[in-house]
Coordinates of N, CA and C in Angstrom, one line a residue:
X1 N 8.7 8.7 15.6 CA 9.8 10.0 16.7 C 9.1 11.3 17.7
X2 N 9.4 10.9 19.1 CA 8.4 11.0 19.8 C 9.0 13.1 20.6
X3 N 8.5 13.9 21.2 CA 8.8 14.9 21.3 C 10.4 15.3 22.4
X4 N 11.3 15.2 22.1 CA 12.5 15.4 22.3 C 12.9 16.1 23.5
X5 N 13.5 16.7 25.1 CA 14.4 17.7 24.8 C 15.1 17.0 26.1
X6 N 16.6 18.4 26.2 CA 17.6 17.8 26.6 C 17.7 19.5 27.8
X7 N 17.7 19.0 29.0 CA 17.3 19.4 30.3 C 19.0 20.5 29.8
X8 N 19.3 21.4 30.9 CA 20.4 22.1 31.1 C 21.6 20.9 31.9
X9 N 21.1 19.8 32.5 CA 22.3 19.3 31.8 C 22.6 17.7 30.5
X10 N 21.7 17.9 30.9 CA 22.7 17.9 28.8 C 22.2 16.4 28.6
X11 N 21.0 16.2 29.5 CA 20.4 15.3 29.3 C 19.1 14.6 29.7
X12 N 18.3 14.0 28.2 CA 17.4 14.0 26.9 C 16.7 13.0 27.7
X13 N 15.1 13.4 27.6 CA 14.2 13.3 28.0 C 12.3 13.1 26.7
X14 N 12.1 12.1 26.9 CA 11.6 12.1 25.6 C 9.5 11.7 26.5
X15 N 8.6 13.1 26.3 CA 7.8 13.4 26.7 C 6.6 12.4 26.5
X16 N 5.7 11.8 27.4 CA 5.2 10.8 26.7 C 3.1 10.8 27.9
X17 N 2.8 10.8 27.2 CA 0.6 10.8 28.3 C 0.5 9.3 28.4
X18 N -0.2 9.1 28.9 CA -1.5 8.0 29.9 C -2.5 8.3 30.2
X19 N -3.4 7.8 30.0 CA -5.1 7.8 30.0 C -5.1 7.0 31.4
X20 N -5.7 7.1 32.3 CA -6.3 6.3 33.5 C -8.2 6.0 33.0
X21 N -7.8 4.9 33.9 CA -9.8 5.3 34.8 C -9.9 5.3 36.0
X22 N -10.3 7.0 37.0 CA -10.0 6.5 37.7 C -10.9 5.2 39.0
X23 N -11.4 5.8 40.0 CA -12.1 5.2 40.7 C -13.4 5.4 40.3
X24 N -14.1 5.9 39.9 CA -15.3 7.0 40.3 C -15.8 6.8 38.5
X25 N -14.4 6.5 37.4 CA -15.2 6.2 36.2 C -14.4 6.7 35.6
X26 N -13.9 8.2 35.7 CA -13.8 9.5 34.9 C -12.6 8.5 34.5
X27 N -12.0 9.1 33.3 CA -10.5 9.4 32.3 C -10.2 10.5 32.5
X28 N -8.8 10.4 33.2 CA -7.8 11.6 33.2 C -5.8 10.6 33.2
X29 N -6.0 11.9 31.8 CA -4.8 12.3 31.1 C -3.6 12.3 31.5
X30 N -2.7 11.8 31.5 CA -1.1 12.1 31.9 C 0.1 12.6 31.5
X31 N 0.1 14.3 31.4 CA 2.0 14.2 31.2 C 3.6 14.0 31.9
X32 N 4.0 13.5 31.0 CA 5.2 12.7 32.1 C 6.5 13.1 30.7
X33 N 7.8 12.8 31.4 CA 8.6 12.5 31.1 C 9.7 11.6 31.4
X34 N 10.0 11.2 30.5 CA 10.8 10.0 30.6 C 11.8 9.7 29.4
X35 N 13.6 8.9 30.3 CA 14.6 8.9 30.0 C 14.8 8.5 28.9
X36 N 13.7 6.9 28.3 CA 13.8 6.5 27.1 C 12.3 6.7 27.0
X37 N 12.2 6.5 25.4 CA 11.4 6.8 25.0 C 9.8 5.2 24.7
X38 N 8.8 5.7 24.2 CA 7.5 4.5 24.2 C 7.1 4.7 22.8
X39 N 7.6 4.4 22.3 CA 6.4 4.4 21.4 C 4.9 4.5 21.5
X40 N 4.2 3.9 21.7 CA 3.4 3.8 22.2 C 2.2 4.6 23.1
X41 N 3.5 5.7 23.6 CA 2.7 6.9 25.1 C 3.4 7.8 24.6
X42 N 4.2 8.4 23.0 CA 5.0 9.5 23.0 C 4.3 10.4 21.8
X43 N 4.8 10.9 23.1 CA 4.1 12.8 22.1 C 5.4 12.9 21.1
X44 N 4.6 14.3 19.7 CA 5.2 14.7 19.1 C 5.5 15.6 18.5
X45 N 4.4 16.3 20.1 CA 4.6 17.7 20.7 C 3.9 18.6 21.7
X46 N 4.3 19.7 22.5 CA 3.8 19.9 23.5 C 2.4 19.7 23.4
X47 N 1.0 19.8 24.1 CA 0.2 20.2 24.8 C -0.4 21.5 24.5
X48 N -1.4 21.9 23.8 CA -1.8 23.3 23.4 C -2.6 23.5 25.0
X49 N -1.6 24.8 25.1 CA -2.0 25.3 26.5 C -0.4 25.1 27.8
X50 N 0.4 24.3 27.4 CA 1.2 23.8 28.6 C 2.6 24.7 27.9
X51 N 3.4 24.2 29.1 CA 5.5 24.5 28.0 C 6.3 24.0 29.2
X52 N 7.2 23.3 28.8 CA 8.1 23.1 29.8 C 8.6 23.5 30.5
X53 N 9.0 23.7 31.8 CA 10.1 23.6 32.6 C 10.5 22.8 34.0
X54 N 11.7 23.4 34.4 CA 12.7 21.9 34.5 C 12.8 22.4 36.0
X55 N 13.2 21.1 37.0 CA 13.0 21.4 38.6 C 14.5 21.4 38.3
X56 N 14.6 23.4 39.2 CA 16.6 23.7 38.9 C 16.5 22.7 40.3
X57 N 16.5 21.7 40.8 CA 17.1 20.8 42.2 C 17.8 19.7 40.7
X58 N 16.4 18.9 40.5 CA 17.2 17.7 39.2 C 17.8 17.4 37.6
X59 N 17.2 19.3 37.7 CA 16.1 18.8 36.1 C 15.2 18.4 35.7
X60 N 14.5 17.7 36.0 CA 13.5 16.8 35.6 C 12.6 17.4 34.7
X61 N 12.2 17.4 34.1 CA 11.8 18.3 33.0 C 10.3 17.6 33.6
X62 N 9.1 18.9 33.7 CA 7.7 18.5 33.2 C 6.8 19.8 32.4
X63 N 5.6 19.0 32.4 CA 4.6 20.0 31.3 C 4.2 20.6 32.8
X64 N 4.1 23.1 32.7 CA 3.0 23.1 33.8 C 2.3 24.5 32.8
X65 N 0.9 24.0 32.7 CA -0.2 25.6 31.8 C 0.7 26.4 32.9
X66 N 0.6 27.2 30.7 CA 0.6 28.4 30.7 C -0.4 29.2 30.5
X67 N -0.5 30.6 30.9 CA -1.7 31.7 30.7 C -2.1 31.1 30.8

């Protein structure tokens, strides 16, 4: 089971990660929260150097670099 975050509105979101190949051939990893867990992309912990914050307007969580 992946990392579940409950926002201030009481809604559950699950942390996921996905890797893309850009047009220039470089690899880029993105992190995102979704309402439903996708086992193939789910993460069990927040990546090192990141913290969870929420949008004050929508309550949607996202990762932000810390320190």
